[in-house]
Amino acid sequence: MTAPVGHNLLPGTAAVDGRGRLSIGGVDLLDLAAEIGTPAFVYDEAHLRARCREAVGAFGAGNVAYASKAFLCRAMAQLAHEEGMHVDVATGGELYVALAAGVPPVSLVLHGSNKSEDELRRAVDLGVRIVVDSFAELDRLEEIGGRAKVLVRITPGVEAHTHEYVMTGQVDSKFGFGLASGEARRAVERARHSPATELVGVHAHIGSQIFITSSFEKAVDALAEFVLAADVPELCLGGGLGVPYVAGEEAPSITEWAETLKAACKAAAITARVTAEPGRAIVAAAGVTLYRVGTIKDVPSVRTYVSVDGGMSDNPRPVLYGSGYEAFLPRAAGAERPRRVTIVGKHCESGDVVVRDACVPADLAIGDVLCTPVTGAYGHSMASNYNKVPRPPVVFVRDGNARVVVRRETFDDLLRLDA
Ligand code: LLP
C-alpha cells in the first residue's frame, strides 16, 4: 500500500493498493460500492475519532462541543460523546437525535435564533445549557420558569472572509446581540439578574469556512473589553475553522486554531475558559461520497458532462455557495487526471452541478465509480429528497469493516409521511 498521489484531501486511512485501487479504513471502495450501491456517504471512523481527540486535546475536556449541524446521526453523536466532546444542537430535532444517541444533557448546548417555547422548555427541563440569542428568548425563558444555565450570544461586528451566507459575526445579522448597539450589555445584565437564568458565559461565532486566523483574532479583540467587563467564567468562540476542499488549499489544524484563540485571549488578559464548537473541521475530510457514472455527453468544443446518480440532493453546497470539489476514480486513485469534465447530478435542473471543471483520468467511462472527497460536512445533513431521489446511506469504515449507520432510503420511505 502507498499513500494516494497528489492530494491531501482524502481521509486519514485512505490507501492505494498495488492495482491502484483506493481503500478507506481497510475497505476497498469499489467492493463497497458493489455491495451497498451508490450514491453513498463513506466515513473513515479513525479519522473522525482522531479529529475529536485533537479538538479535546487542544481545548481541554469539557471545553469543546461538536457542532452537530455539520453531520448528525446517532452513530456520530455517540462517537463524539465517546471521544469526550460535548455536542452543540441547533434545533429540537438535533436535540432529539443527540439524546436518542445517549448523549447526556449536561454534555449538550442548545443554539438557535428562533427557539420555540417547546424547544426551550425541553432544554430547561433536561438541564441543557442554552445560548441565548434574543430578548424574546429571555422573555420566553422567564415565562417557562426554572433556572437555565445560559451563554449570551454576541455579534462582535467582525466580517470574516467567507461566503456571505455563512458569515454571522457582522452587525447586520439575524444572530445574537449587537456589541456596538449596547444590546449585548443589556442582555448580559438581564441574564445575570433574571431568576430564570444563570449566566455562565458569552458566545460569539463569526462564520464558517474561515482560513485566516486573523479573523478569529479580530473577533477576540472586538470582544475583549466586553468579556472582561462581563466577568463570566466561559468565552465560547464558536466554530468556523475552514477546511481544504480542493487541491492547493490549506487550512490551519484544529490545534493551530485553538492555539490562536487561546493566545489572542491571553494577550487580551481574558481569563475566562476558552471554549469552541467546531463542526466542519471534525467531519468534512473524514467523509467521501461514492457515485456511479451513468451518462457522458460531449458538447463539442464546449464541455463534457459526466452525469452521476446523485447530485444536489446529496450535496447542495456547489449550488448554494459555488463550492468546489475534486473527483477521483477509486479504481485508479493515483492516476494522472489530465481530462477536464463537468460532473453533474441526475436532477431536473441545469444548476445541479457536483464538480465544475473536474480533473479526471483520461479513460473515465460509463459505469465507473467516482469519489468526491471532503463531503463529510453539510452534505448528508443538508440532503433532500428533491425529485424524490432517496437519500444515500451513511457507512462508517474501520479496520477492514463497513458498518451501515444510516440505511439508504427506499421508495416506500418517500410515501411514509403522506397522510
Ligand atoms: N457554532 C455555531 C453557532 C454555528 O452557527 C456553526 C455553523 C458552527 C458552530 C459550526 O461551524 P463550522 O465549524 O462547521 O464551520 N451549510 C454551510 C455551513 C453553515 C454553518 C452554520 N453554522 C456550509 O455548507 O458551508
Short mmCIF file of N, CA and C and ligand atoms in Angstrom, two decimals, residues 67 69-70 88 111 153 166 168 175 203 205 207-209 238-241 245 277-281 317 321 377-378 382, ligand 1:
data_model
loop_
_atom_site.label_atom_id
_atom_site.label_comp_id
_atom_site.label_asym_id
_atom_site.label_seq_id
_atom_site.Cartn_x
_atom_site.Cartn_y
_atom_site.Cartn_z
N ALA A 67 -20.27 20.62 16.64
CA ALA A 67 -21.45 21.29 16.06
C ALA A 67 -22.16 20.29 15.15
N LYS A 69 -24.79 20.15 13.45
CA LYS A 69 -25.42 20.50 12.17
C LYS A 69 -24.56 20.06 10.99
N ALA A 70 -23.26 19.91 11.21
CA ALA A 70 -22.37 19.52 10.11
C ALA A 70 -22.67 18.10 9.63
N ASP A 88 -23.16 20.29 20.27
CA ASP A 88 -23.96 21.50 20.07
C ASP A 88 -25.12 21.16 19.15
N HIS A 111 -28.53 25.86 20.61
CA HIS A 111 -28.44 27.12 19.87
C HIS A 111 -29.74 27.41 19.15
N ARG A 153 -25.26 35.22 23.36
CA ARG A 153 -24.57 35.26 22.06
C ARG A 153 -24.42 36.70 21.57
N VAL A 166 -22.61 32.34 5.01
CA VAL A 166 -22.13 31.68 6.23
C VAL A 166 -21.35 32.64 7.14
N THR A 168 -21.53 35.32 10.14
CA THR A 168 -22.52 35.54 11.20
C THR A 168 -22.11 36.61 12.20
N PHE A 175 -28.43 36.86 13.97
CA PHE A 175 -27.98 36.17 15.18
C PHE A 175 -27.52 37.15 16.26
N HIS A 203 -20.85 34.11 24.18
CA HIS A 203 -20.63 33.29 22.99
C HIS A 203 -20.53 34.18 21.75
N HIS A 205 -19.84 33.52 17.39
CA HIS A 205 -19.43 32.68 16.24
C HIS A 205 -19.44 33.60 15.04
N GLY A 207 -18.62 32.98 11.81
CA GLY A 207 -18.93 32.46 10.48
C GLY A 207 -18.22 31.14 10.25
N SER A 208 -18.32 30.65 9.02
CA SER A 208 -17.80 29.32 8.71
C SER A 208 -16.81 29.34 7.55
N GLN A 209 -16.06 28.26 7.44
CA GLN A 209 -15.10 28.07 6.36
C GLN A 209 -14.11 29.25 6.35
N GLY A 238 -17.23 29.81 19.28
CA GLY A 238 -17.96 29.21 18.15
C GLY A 238 -17.12 28.22 17.37
N GLY A 239 -17.55 27.99 16.12
CA GLY A 239 -16.81 27.09 15.24
C GLY A 239 -16.24 27.92 14.10
N GLY A 240 -16.24 27.34 12.91
CA GLY A 240 -15.90 28.14 11.75
C GLY A 240 -14.56 27.88 11.11
N LEU A 241 -13.74 27.02 11.73
CA LEU A 241 -12.44 26.73 11.12
C LEU A 241 -12.65 26.09 9.74
N TYR A 245 -10.96 22.03 0.42
CA TYR A 245 -11.86 21.19 -0.39
C TYR A 245 -11.20 20.77 -1.69
N GLU A 277 -16.77 25.28 19.29
CA GLU A 277 -17.72 24.28 18.77
C GLU A 277 -17.51 24.06 17.27
N PRO A 278 -16.42 23.38 16.91
CA PRO A 278 -16.16 23.09 15.50
C PRO A 278 -17.12 22.01 14.97
N GLY A 279 -17.53 22.17 13.73
CA GLY A 279 -18.35 21.17 13.06
C GLY A 279 -17.57 20.60 11.89
N ARG A 280 -17.45 21.44 10.86
CA ARG A 280 -16.80 21.02 9.62
C ARG A 280 -15.40 20.43 9.85
N ALA A 281 -14.60 21.07 10.71
CA ALA A 281 -13.21 20.63 10.88
C ALA A 281 -13.14 19.22 11.46
N ARG A 317 -24.07 22.01 -1.71
CA ARG A 317 -23.11 23.09 -1.48
C ARG A 317 -22.62 23.77 -2.76
N TYR A 321 -23.40 27.63 -2.55
CA TYR A 321 -22.26 28.52 -2.26
C TYR A 321 -21.23 28.55 -3.37
N ALA A 377 -19.08 17.03 5.68
CA ALA A 377 -19.79 18.09 6.42
C ALA A 377 -20.83 18.74 5.52
N TYR A 378 -22.01 18.96 6.06
CA TYR A 378 -23.07 19.70 5.36
C TYR A 378 -23.45 19.07 4.02
N MET A 382 -27.57 18.32 4.92
CA MET A 382 -28.41 19.21 4.11
C MET A 382 -29.03 18.47 2.93
N1 LLP B 1 -21.38 27.22 16.10
C1 LLP B 1 -22.38 27.96 15.60
C2 LLP B 1 -23.11 28.86 16.46
C3 LLP B 1 -22.70 27.88 14.22
O1 LLP B 1 -23.67 28.62 13.74
C4 LLP B 1 -21.97 26.98 13.40
C5 LLP B 1 -22.30 26.84 11.98
C6 LLP B 1 -20.95 26.21 13.99
C7 LLP B 1 -20.68 26.37 15.34
C8 LLP B 1 -20.14 25.23 13.21
O2 LLP B 1 -19.44 25.85 12.20
P1 LLP B 1 -18.32 25.04 11.37
O3 LLP B 1 -17.22 24.74 12.33
O4 LLP B 1 -18.95 23.81 10.86
O5 LLP B 1 -17.94 25.98 10.32
N2 LLP B 1 -24.12 24.99 5.44
C9 LLP B 1 -22.90 25.76 5.43
C10 LLP B 1 -22.36 25.99 6.81
C11 LLP B 1 -23.32 26.66 7.74
C12 LLP B 1 -22.77 26.78 9.13
C13 LLP B 1 -23.76 27.27 10.09
N3 LLP B 1 -23.29 27.42 11.43
C14 LLP B 1 -21.87 25.07 4.51
O6 LLP B 1 -22.17 24.03 3.95
O7 LLP B 1 -20.78 25.59 4.32
#
